[in-house]
Short mmCIF file of C-alpha atoms and ligand atoms in Angstrom, two decimals:
data_model
loop_
_atom_site.label_atom_id
_atom_site.label_comp_id
_atom_site.label_asym_id
_atom_site.label_seq_id
_atom_site.Cartn_x
_atom_site.Cartn_y
_atom_site.Cartn_z
CA MET A 1 -60.24 25.90 -6.33
CA PHE A 2 -63.30 23.83 -7.12
CA LEU A 3 -65.82 26.06 -5.40
CA ASN A 4 -65.52 29.33 -7.23
CA SER A 5 -67.85 29.26 -10.20
CA GLY A 6 -66.00 32.22 -11.73
CA ASN A 7 -63.05 29.91 -12.15
CA THR A 8 -64.96 27.38 -14.23
CA VAL A 9 -63.12 28.26 -17.42
CA LEU A 10 -59.79 27.80 -15.68
CA ILE A 11 -60.87 24.45 -14.25
CA VAL A 12 -62.07 23.22 -17.63
CA PHE A 13 -58.74 24.28 -19.11
CA MET A 14 -56.94 22.37 -16.37
CA ALA A 15 -59.08 19.27 -16.91
CA VAL A 16 -58.51 19.25 -20.67
CA PHE A 17 -54.87 20.30 -20.96
CA VAL A 18 -53.06 20.01 -17.61
CA ALA A 19 -54.65 16.75 -16.41
CA PRO A 20 -53.19 14.59 -19.22
CA LEU A 21 -49.73 16.03 -18.53
CA ILE A 22 -50.03 15.07 -14.87
CA GLY A 23 -51.47 11.68 -15.83
CA GLY A 24 -48.57 11.09 -18.23
CA LEU A 25 -46.03 11.98 -15.56
CA LEU A 26 -47.74 9.56 -13.19
CA MET A 27 -47.54 6.88 -15.87
CA GLY A 28 -43.81 7.60 -16.20
CA ILE A 29 -43.37 7.31 -12.44
CA ASP A 30 -45.35 4.08 -12.59
CA ARG A 31 -42.93 2.64 -15.14
CA ILE A 32 -39.85 3.72 -13.20
CA LEU A 33 -41.24 2.32 -9.94
CA SER A 34 -42.14 -0.97 -11.62
CA ALA A 35 -38.62 -1.23 -13.03
CA ARG A 36 -37.07 -0.46 -9.62
CA LEU A 37 -39.22 -3.12 -7.99
CA GLN A 38 -37.84 -5.57 -10.55
CA GLY A 39 -34.22 -4.54 -9.91
CA ARG A 40 -33.95 -2.49 -13.10
CA ILE A 41 -33.32 1.20 -13.69
CA GLY A 42 -36.27 1.87 -15.94
CA PRO A 43 -37.05 4.42 -18.66
CA PRO A 44 -36.92 8.23 -18.34
CA ILE A 45 -39.94 9.81 -16.68
CA LEU A 46 -41.12 11.36 -19.95
CA GLN A 47 -41.28 7.95 -21.64
CA PRO A 48 -45.10 7.91 -22.02
CA PHE A 49 -44.89 11.18 -23.97
CA TYR A 50 -42.13 9.84 -26.21
CA ASP A 51 -44.24 6.74 -26.83
CA MET A 52 -47.21 8.88 -27.75
CA MET A 53 -45.23 11.14 -30.08
CA LYS A 54 -43.77 8.13 -31.81
CA LEU A 55 -47.17 6.52 -32.28
CA MET A 56 -48.45 9.79 -33.77
CA SER A 57 -45.64 9.77 -36.31
CA LYS A 58 -46.39 6.29 -37.59
CA LYS A 59 -48.62 5.42 -40.47
CA PRO A 60 -51.64 3.67 -38.98
CA ILE A 61 -52.96 0.39 -40.33
CA SER A 62 -56.20 -0.05 -38.45
CA GLY A 63 -58.93 -2.60 -38.66
CA THR A 64 -62.23 -0.86 -39.25
CA LYS A 65 -63.54 2.70 -39.42
CA ILE A 66 -66.05 1.86 -36.68
CA GLN A 67 -63.27 1.03 -34.25
CA ILE A 68 -61.55 4.34 -34.96
CA ILE A 69 -64.77 6.27 -34.31
CA CYS A 70 -65.30 4.27 -31.11
CA VAL A 71 -61.80 5.08 -29.91
CA PHE A 72 -62.41 8.80 -30.37
CA VAL A 73 -65.77 8.59 -28.56
CA TYR A 74 -63.93 6.83 -25.74
CA LEU A 75 -61.50 9.75 -25.55
CA VAL A 76 -64.24 12.39 -25.61
CA SER A 77 -66.29 10.70 -22.89
CA MET A 78 -63.21 10.31 -20.71
CA ILE A 79 -62.42 14.03 -21.04
CA LEU A 80 -66.06 14.90 -20.43
CA SER A 81 -66.26 12.85 -17.25
CA LEU A 82 -63.08 14.46 -15.94
CA VAL A 83 -64.48 17.93 -16.70
CA LEU A 84 -67.77 17.02 -14.98
CA LEU A 85 -65.89 15.79 -11.93
CA MET A 86 -63.55 18.77 -11.66
CA THR A 87 -66.22 21.42 -12.20
CA GLY A 88 -68.23 19.94 -9.34
CA GLN A 89 -71.11 18.52 -11.36
CA ASP A 90 -73.33 15.52 -10.75
CA LEU A 91 -71.36 12.40 -9.80
CA LEU A 92 -73.98 10.03 -11.20
CA VAL A 93 -73.80 11.71 -14.61
CA MET A 94 -70.01 11.41 -14.42
CA VAL A 95 -70.26 7.67 -13.79
CA LEU A 96 -72.72 7.23 -16.66
CA VAL A 97 -70.53 9.17 -19.10
CA LEU A 98 -67.55 7.10 -18.01
CA ALA A 99 -69.48 3.87 -18.58
CA MET A 100 -70.62 5.09 -22.00
CA GLY A 101 -67.00 5.57 -23.06
CA SER A 102 -66.15 2.04 -21.92
CA ILE A 103 -69.08 0.67 -23.90
CA PHE A 104 -67.86 2.36 -27.08
CA PHE A 105 -64.36 1.02 -26.48
CA ILE A 106 -65.85 -2.47 -26.16
CA LEU A 107 -67.96 -2.06 -29.31
CA GLY A 108 -64.81 -1.01 -31.15
CA GLY A 109 -63.10 -4.15 -29.95
CA PHE A 110 -65.98 -6.26 -31.27
CA SER A 111 -66.06 -4.49 -34.63
CA VAL A 112 -62.80 -6.02 -35.91
CA LYS A 113 -62.24 -9.57 -37.05
CA SER A 114 -59.25 -10.37 -34.82
CA PRO A 115 -60.23 -13.02 -32.24
CA TYR A 116 -57.75 -11.50 -29.77
CA SER A 117 -59.59 -8.22 -29.96
CA ASN A 118 -62.97 -9.93 -29.59
CA ILE A 119 -61.98 -11.92 -26.51
CA GLY A 120 -60.34 -8.79 -25.12
CA ALA A 121 -63.62 -6.92 -25.60
CA GLN A 122 -65.57 -9.65 -23.81
CA ARG A 123 -63.16 -9.45 -20.90
CA GLU A 124 -63.42 -5.67 -20.88
CA ILE A 125 -67.17 -6.08 -20.27
CA LEU A 126 -66.34 -8.23 -17.25
CA GLN A 127 -63.84 -5.63 -16.01
CA VAL A 128 -66.51 -2.94 -16.22
CA LEU A 129 -68.91 -5.28 -14.44
CA ALA A 130 -66.34 -5.78 -11.68
CA TYR A 131 -65.51 -2.15 -10.87
CA GLU A 132 -68.79 -0.40 -11.68
CA PRO A 133 -70.64 -1.47 -8.46
CA LEU A 134 -67.73 -0.18 -6.39
CA ILE A 135 -67.83 3.23 -8.09
CA ILE A 136 -71.63 3.39 -7.68
CA PHE A 137 -71.30 2.56 -3.97
CA TYR A 138 -68.67 5.27 -3.65
CA VAL A 139 -71.06 7.78 -5.17
CA VAL A 140 -73.93 6.59 -2.96
CA ALA A 141 -71.75 6.93 0.15
CA ILE A 142 -70.90 10.50 -0.83
CA TYR A 143 -74.63 11.12 -1.31
CA LEU A 144 -75.40 9.82 2.19
CA LYS A 145 -72.79 12.12 3.69
CA THR A 146 -73.58 15.28 1.74
CA GLY A 147 -77.24 14.80 0.87
CA SER A 148 -76.55 15.54 -2.77
CA PHE A 149 -74.97 13.95 -5.81
CA MET A 150 -73.24 17.20 -6.72
CA THR A 151 -69.47 17.02 -6.32
CA PHE A 152 -69.06 20.58 -5.05
CA LYS A 153 -71.08 19.70 -1.93
CA VAL A 154 -68.14 17.56 -0.84
CA PHE A 155 -66.09 20.72 -0.47
CA GLU A 156 -68.66 22.25 1.87
CA LEU A 157 -68.22 19.50 4.46
CA LYS A 158 -66.38 20.34 7.68
CA ASP A 159 -64.82 16.90 8.18
CA PRO A 160 -63.11 15.09 5.32
CA LEU A 161 -64.98 12.08 3.96
CA LEU A 162 -62.08 9.81 4.83
CA TYR A 163 -63.05 9.79 8.52
CA SER A 164 -66.44 8.30 7.78
CA MET A 165 -65.49 6.19 4.73
CA PRO A 166 -62.07 4.66 5.52
CA LEU A 167 -62.92 1.33 3.87
CA PHE A 168 -63.38 3.09 0.55
CA VAL A 169 -59.61 3.46 0.32
CA VAL A 170 -59.52 -0.32 -0.17
CA ALA A 171 -62.32 -0.01 -2.70
CA LEU A 172 -60.37 2.69 -4.55
CA ILE A 173 -57.31 0.46 -4.75
CA ILE A 174 -59.45 -2.36 -6.17
CA ILE A 175 -60.99 0.06 -8.68
CA MET A 176 -57.52 1.29 -9.69
CA VAL A 177 -56.13 -2.21 -10.20
CA ILE A 178 -59.06 -3.18 -12.42
CA LYS A 179 -59.50 0.13 -14.23
CA LEU A 180 -55.80 0.62 -14.98
CA ARG A 181 -55.65 -3.03 -16.08
CA LYS A 182 -52.86 -3.93 -13.72
CA SER A 183 -51.82 -7.43 -12.74
CA PRO A 184 -53.57 -9.62 -11.43
CA PHE A 185 -56.49 -8.22 -13.44
CA ASP A 186 -54.81 -7.21 -16.73
CA LEU A 187 -57.25 -9.34 -18.67
CA SER A 188 -58.66 -7.29 -21.54
CA THR A 189 -55.38 -5.70 -22.51
CA SER A 190 -52.17 -5.28 -20.60
CA HIS A 191 -49.82 -2.61 -19.48
CA HIS A 192 -46.09 -2.19 -20.10
CA ALA A 193 -44.53 -5.10 -21.92
CA HIS A 194 -46.88 -7.73 -20.51
CA GLN A 195 -48.65 -9.78 -23.10
CA GLU A 196 -52.09 -11.31 -22.85
CA LEU A 197 -54.09 -12.32 -25.92
CA VAL A 198 -51.31 -10.57 -27.89
CA LYS A 199 -52.60 -7.14 -26.85
CA GLY A 200 -56.26 -7.90 -26.23
CA ILE A 201 -58.76 -5.25 -27.19
CA THR A 202 -56.11 -2.93 -28.67
CA THR A 203 -54.57 -5.57 -30.93
CA GLU A 204 -55.86 -4.07 -34.16
CA LEU A 205 -55.05 -0.45 -33.31
CA SER A 206 -51.83 1.11 -34.48
CA GLY A 207 -50.18 4.46 -35.03
CA ARG A 208 -52.15 7.51 -33.97
CA HIS A 209 -55.21 5.48 -33.03
CA LEU A 210 -53.15 3.66 -30.43
CA ALA A 211 -51.83 7.06 -29.32
CA VAL A 212 -55.44 8.04 -28.54
CA ILE A 213 -55.68 5.04 -26.23
CA GLU A 214 -52.48 6.16 -24.51
CA LEU A 215 -53.99 9.63 -24.11
CA VAL A 216 -57.14 8.08 -22.60
CA HIS A 217 -54.93 6.29 -20.08
CA MET A 218 -53.42 9.63 -19.09
CA TYR A 219 -56.86 11.13 -18.48
CA GLU A 220 -57.91 7.95 -16.67
CA MET A 221 -54.95 8.29 -14.30
CA ALA A 222 -55.89 11.91 -13.55
CA LEU A 223 -59.57 10.96 -13.06
CA LEU A 224 -58.72 8.29 -10.52
CA MET A 225 -56.49 10.78 -8.68
CA VAL A 226 -59.33 13.31 -8.46
CA LEU A 227 -61.71 10.58 -7.26
CA ALA A 228 -59.26 9.76 -4.48
CA MET A 229 -58.83 13.45 -3.63
CA LEU A 230 -62.57 13.70 -2.91
CA LEU A 231 -61.95 11.58 0.18
CA PHE A 232 -59.94 14.40 1.73
CA ALA A 233 -61.47 17.50 0.20
CA THR A 234 -60.73 19.82 3.12
CA ASN A 235 -57.05 19.71 2.31
CA LEU A 236 -56.40 18.77 -1.29
CA TRP A 237 -52.68 18.13 -0.73
CA ILE A 238 -53.49 15.38 1.75
CA GLY A 239 -56.08 14.17 -0.76
CA LEU A 240 -53.39 14.04 -3.42
CA ALA A 241 -51.10 12.14 -1.05
CA LEU A 242 -53.93 9.70 -0.48
CA GLY A 243 -54.36 9.24 -4.24
CA LEU A 244 -50.63 8.70 -4.69
CA PHE A 245 -50.70 6.15 -1.89
CA CYS A 246 -53.47 4.24 -3.67
CA LEU A 247 -51.47 4.36 -6.90
CA PHE A 248 -48.36 3.13 -5.13
CA ALA A 249 -50.29 0.23 -3.61
CA THR A 250 -51.61 -0.58 -7.09
CA ILE A 251 -48.10 -0.65 -8.53
CA VAL A 252 -46.84 -2.91 -5.75
CA ILE A 253 -49.79 -5.26 -6.27
CA ASP A 254 -49.06 -5.22 -10.00
CA ASN A 255 -45.52 -6.38 -9.39
CA ILE A 256 -46.09 -9.04 -6.75
CA THR A 257 -49.03 -10.85 -8.31
CA ALA A 258 -49.54 -12.99 -11.39
CA ARG A 259 -52.52 -12.77 -13.71
CA LEU A 260 -55.76 -14.43 -12.57
CA THR A 261 -58.75 -15.54 -14.59
CA TRP A 262 -61.81 -13.36 -15.16
CA SER A 263 -63.91 -15.46 -12.77
CA ASP A 264 -61.36 -14.83 -10.03
CA MET A 265 -61.61 -11.13 -10.77
CA LEU A 266 -65.41 -11.11 -10.48
CA ARG A 267 -65.26 -13.21 -7.33
CA PHE A 268 -62.69 -10.87 -5.79
CA ALA A 269 -64.48 -7.65 -6.69
CA TRP A 270 -67.93 -8.88 -5.69
CA LYS A 271 -67.08 -11.05 -2.69
CA ILE A 272 -64.47 -8.81 -1.09
CA GLY A 273 -64.89 -5.35 -2.62
CA VAL A 274 -68.68 -5.14 -2.49
CA PRO A 275 -69.13 -6.41 1.12
CA ILE A 276 -66.42 -4.05 2.39
CA THR A 277 -68.01 -1.02 0.76
CA ALA A 278 -71.51 -2.19 1.76
CA LEU A 279 -70.37 -2.46 5.38
CA ASN A 280 -69.06 1.09 5.30
CA LEU A 281 -72.30 2.26 3.67
CA ALA A 282 -74.35 0.54 6.38
CA VAL A 283 -72.35 2.26 9.11
CA ILE A 284 -72.80 5.68 7.49
CA TYR A 285 -76.52 5.04 7.10
CA TYR A 286 -76.86 3.93 10.72
CA PHE A 287 -75.21 7.11 11.99
CA SER A 288 -77.27 9.31 9.73
CA ILE A 289 -80.45 7.75 11.19
CA ILE A 290 -79.23 8.22 14.75
CA LYS A 291 -78.58 11.90 14.08
CA LYS A 292 -82.14 12.42 13.00
CA MET B 1 -40.51 16.75 -37.69
CA SER B 2 -37.37 16.64 -35.58
CA SER B 3 -39.33 15.99 -32.39
CA PHE B 4 -40.94 13.05 -34.17
CA ASP B 5 -37.47 11.75 -34.97
CA THR B 6 -36.27 12.02 -31.37
CA SER B 7 -39.40 10.28 -30.10
CA ASN B 8 -38.84 7.56 -32.68
CA ILE B 9 -35.34 7.03 -31.37
CA LYS B 10 -36.45 7.15 -27.73
CA SER B 11 -39.27 4.67 -27.97
CA PRO B 12 -38.55 1.66 -30.17
CA TRP B 13 -40.91 -1.25 -29.62
CA ILE B 14 -39.49 -4.57 -30.69
CA LEU B 15 -41.14 -7.62 -32.16
CA HIS B 16 -39.02 -10.74 -31.87
CA TYR B 17 -39.58 -13.59 -34.30
CA ASP B 18 -37.73 -16.89 -34.44
CA THR B 19 -37.63 -18.21 -38.01
CA GLY B 20 -35.98 -21.44 -36.89
CA SER B 21 -33.01 -20.68 -34.73
CA CYS B 22 -31.37 -23.11 -32.30
CA ASN B 23 -32.69 -20.88 -29.45
CA GLY B 24 -29.16 -19.69 -28.73
CA CYS B 25 -29.84 -16.25 -30.16
CA ASP B 26 -33.36 -16.13 -28.66
CA ILE B 27 -31.91 -16.48 -25.19
CA GLU B 28 -29.49 -13.65 -25.90
CA VAL B 29 -32.34 -11.41 -27.11
CA LEU B 30 -34.27 -12.12 -23.92
CA ALA B 31 -31.12 -11.53 -21.88
CA CYS B 32 -31.27 -7.90 -23.02
CA LEU B 33 -34.46 -7.48 -20.98
CA THR B 34 -32.93 -8.71 -17.72
CA PRO B 35 -31.78 -6.30 -14.98
CA LEU B 36 -28.16 -6.62 -16.14
CA TYR B 37 -28.78 -5.01 -19.55
CA ASP B 38 -32.25 -3.51 -18.94
CA VAL B 39 -33.07 -2.16 -22.39
CA GLU B 40 -36.18 -0.43 -21.04
CA ARG B 41 -33.73 2.30 -19.99
CA PHE B 42 -33.77 3.29 -23.67
CA GLY B 43 -37.54 2.91 -23.94
CA ILE B 44 -37.21 -0.43 -25.68
CA LEU B 45 -40.17 -2.72 -25.09
CA ASN B 46 -40.66 -6.27 -26.29
CA VAL B 47 -44.18 -6.31 -27.73
CA GLY B 48 -46.03 -9.31 -29.11
CA ASN B 49 -48.05 -7.52 -31.73
CA PRO B 50 -46.73 -6.51 -35.18
CA ARG B 51 -49.24 -3.63 -35.35
CA HIS B 52 -47.53 -1.99 -32.38
CA ALA B 53 -43.93 -2.79 -33.30
CA ASP B 54 -41.25 -0.55 -34.82
CA ILE B 55 -38.33 -2.95 -35.10
CA LEU B 56 -38.51 -6.57 -36.18
CA VAL B 57 -35.75 -8.65 -34.60
CA ILE B 58 -35.24 -11.98 -36.33
CA THR B 59 -33.20 -14.93 -35.16
CA GLY B 60 -32.52 -18.04 -37.21
CA ALA B 61 -32.24 -18.85 -40.90
CA ALA B 62 -35.24 -18.35 -43.16
CA ASN B 63 -36.76 -21.63 -44.29
CA LYS B 64 -39.63 -22.56 -46.56
CA ARG B 65 -42.11 -22.84 -43.70
CA SER B 66 -41.28 -19.64 -41.84
CA ALA B 67 -40.87 -17.41 -44.92
CA ARG B 68 -44.63 -16.93 -45.30
CA VAL B 69 -45.10 -16.04 -41.63
CA LEU B 70 -42.13 -13.70 -41.74
CA ARG B 71 -43.49 -11.83 -44.76
CA ASN B 72 -46.89 -11.62 -43.08
CA LEU B 73 -45.42 -10.13 -39.89
CA TYR B 74 -43.35 -7.65 -41.88
CA GLU B 75 -46.37 -6.47 -43.86
CA GLN B 76 -48.44 -5.97 -40.71
CA MET B 77 -45.96 -3.52 -39.19
CA PRO B 78 -46.70 0.20 -39.68
CA ASP B 79 -44.13 2.38 -41.48
CA PRO B 80 -41.39 3.43 -40.80
CA LYS B 81 -40.20 -0.03 -39.77
CA MET B 82 -36.73 -1.51 -39.38
CA VAL B 83 -35.50 -5.08 -39.57
CA VAL B 84 -32.55 -6.39 -37.55
CA ALA B 85 -31.16 -9.85 -38.32
CA VAL B 86 -29.55 -11.31 -35.19
CA GLY B 87 -27.06 -14.18 -35.33
CA ILE B 88 -25.11 -15.56 -38.25
CA CYS B 89 -28.03 -17.86 -39.15
CA ALA B 90 -30.29 -14.87 -39.78
CA VAL B 91 -27.50 -13.03 -41.59
CA SER B 92 -26.52 -15.69 -44.11
CA GLY B 93 -27.89 -19.07 -43.08
CA GLY B 94 -24.80 -19.88 -41.02
CA VAL B 95 -24.26 -23.51 -40.14
CA LEU B 96 -27.63 -24.35 -41.65
CA HIS B 97 -26.97 -22.73 -45.04
CA ASN B 98 -27.03 -25.96 -47.07
CA CYS B 99 -29.95 -27.69 -45.37
CA TYR B 100 -32.56 -28.90 -47.85
CA ASN B 101 -35.31 -26.64 -46.45
CA VAL B 102 -33.27 -23.50 -45.74
CA LEU B 103 -33.54 -20.50 -48.08
CA GLY B 104 -30.54 -18.72 -46.56
CA GLY B 105 -30.36 -15.44 -44.66
CA VAL B 106 -33.48 -13.53 -43.74
CA ASP B 107 -32.74 -11.02 -46.52
CA LYS B 108 -33.85 -13.65 -49.02
CA VAL B 109 -37.41 -12.99 -47.83
CA ILE B 110 -37.66 -9.39 -46.57
CA PRO B 111 -35.35 -6.35 -46.72
CA VAL B 112 -32.93 -6.23 -43.77
CA ASP B 113 -31.54 -2.96 -42.39
CA VAL B 114 -28.99 -4.13 -39.83
CA TYR B 115 -26.99 -7.35 -39.62
CA VAL B 116 -25.72 -8.52 -36.23
CA PRO B 117 -23.36 -11.47 -36.77
CA GLY B 118 -22.21 -13.85 -34.04
CA CYS B 119 -23.06 -17.35 -32.90
CA ALA B 120 -24.73 -16.54 -30.66
CA ALA B 121 -24.75 -12.73 -30.94
CA ARG B 122 -23.89 -11.18 -27.60
CA PRO B 123 -26.50 -8.97 -25.88
CA GLU B 124 -24.14 -5.99 -26.24
CA ALA B 125 -23.94 -6.61 -29.97
CA ILE B 126 -27.73 -6.89 -30.22
CA ILE B 127 -28.18 -3.57 -28.39
CA ASP B 128 -25.59 -1.98 -30.70
CA GLY B 129 -27.48 -3.31 -33.70
CA ILE B 130 -30.75 -1.84 -32.47
CA VAL B 131 -29.10 1.52 -31.80
CA LEU B 132 -27.77 1.46 -35.37
CA ALA B 133 -31.26 0.71 -36.67
CA LEU B 134 -32.63 3.65 -34.66
CA GLN B 135 -30.11 6.02 -36.18
CA LYS B 136 -31.30 5.01 -39.62
CA ILE B 137 -34.98 5.78 -38.91
CA PRO B 138 -34.95 9.51 -39.90
CA GLU B 139 -33.25 8.53 -43.16
CA LYS B 140 -35.88 5.89 -43.79
CA ARG B 141 -38.71 8.30 -43.10
CA LYS B 142 -37.30 10.73 -45.66
CA LEU B 143 -37.02 7.90 -48.16
CA LEU B 144 -40.63 6.87 -47.58
CA LYS B 145 -41.80 10.45 -48.04
CA SER B 146 -39.97 10.90 -51.32
CA ARG B 147 -41.33 7.57 -52.54
CA GLU B 148 -44.84 8.62 -51.60
CA ALA B 149 -44.44 11.91 -53.40
CA LYS B 150 -43.33 10.06 -56.52
CA THR B 151 -46.30 7.67 -56.56
CA ALA B 152 -48.83 10.44 -55.82
S1 SF4 C 301 -26.35 -17.98 -34.94
FE1 SF4 C 301 -25.71 -19.71 -33.67
S2 SF4 C 301 -26.80 -19.39 -31.73
FE2 SF4 C 301 -27.79 -18.10 -33.25
S3 SF4 C 301 -29.46 -19.33 -34.03
FE3 SF4 C 301 -27.72 -19.68 -35.41
S4 SF4 C 301 -26.71 -21.48 -34.59
FE4 SF4 C 301 -28.08 -20.73 -32.98
#
């Protein structure tokens, strides 16, 4: 599916229109699972779409024009990074585009007067700081295995990446918990009905501008799934199962832990996440030298 | 338009504010979120931010201190918004009606759409009140539109 360059148009279409639908469904499943884990029944699976439609229908009262522009840039860069990933382009460029979107989101948070939004933006910087090294290591590990930063090279491998990078499953779960802002690291803004700093970085957004943020979450969900699928590119269904497993682990962690402070988050991501991935990188590097 | 109305009914986010209740009604509002009643089945979320809220649920009688905050919260909510007064205190002042600092029911300060009497109001009654408020949303949207057309 990813290899055929004649299919590029189809893949771009999938990335732009089908991916958010899948991401939204996953968000619905996430809410139902969370409710079940808490002994409740939970909302219908289409709830994220209802939420988004409702937000679109409301009259927005938003803080500043700059924040609104930033929110749209955030959306565009998220879509762009998903398209880059799915069409088999450069992984490093994908990571940079992703980071650019986060930076605009943070700038938007700083541009309003609300102190909740400002503190949320500061914490968002720390979240980015916590997961970014893990994503970079992931990309570097793929480079060591394939000899290229291009995503489509992954699909030319005979053995799936999972066999040589098993520890990156742990890294992916850590990335998911931080990137999806799940407990214990829902610091900058929170999911579901949790409250932290009122609503953190999204405090001043309302109506259709908040709907854009919801849409970004849908793309984000799809992006993380595709990232996980890369680990088992020889059979994408197993890759998808792997991604769903990571998501399930994230949801369980979300429900059994309480919120920690930002310093705990940094300590966790850098003292546990980084050494684990570095160890795996070292092993891959060692074997690649032996081969030569 | 109709799909907007259904999504409005399916996803009401609630902001709960206590203008000075005895906490009896507050506990009943929170009881709605527990596994026994589980209002998230209907997409109802308890949010802490007026900018994100659709329905303002108020418990307790309005007094001189809380009136300003209440008006502020109401004005920060995006249209179309609904107000539900929960408990007899919020409806008319209840047992506190002749206190020196009490203004009376919440409707002395902001317009109220649904009244849920009771001391304390039962969770079932609160859910009924919110459902009633949801049914009124399409009507309210039409009203807002016609008002906008008049001012424009
Ligand atoms: S109605 Fe009764 S329970 Fe509710 S706030 Fe008033 S006194 Fe308390």
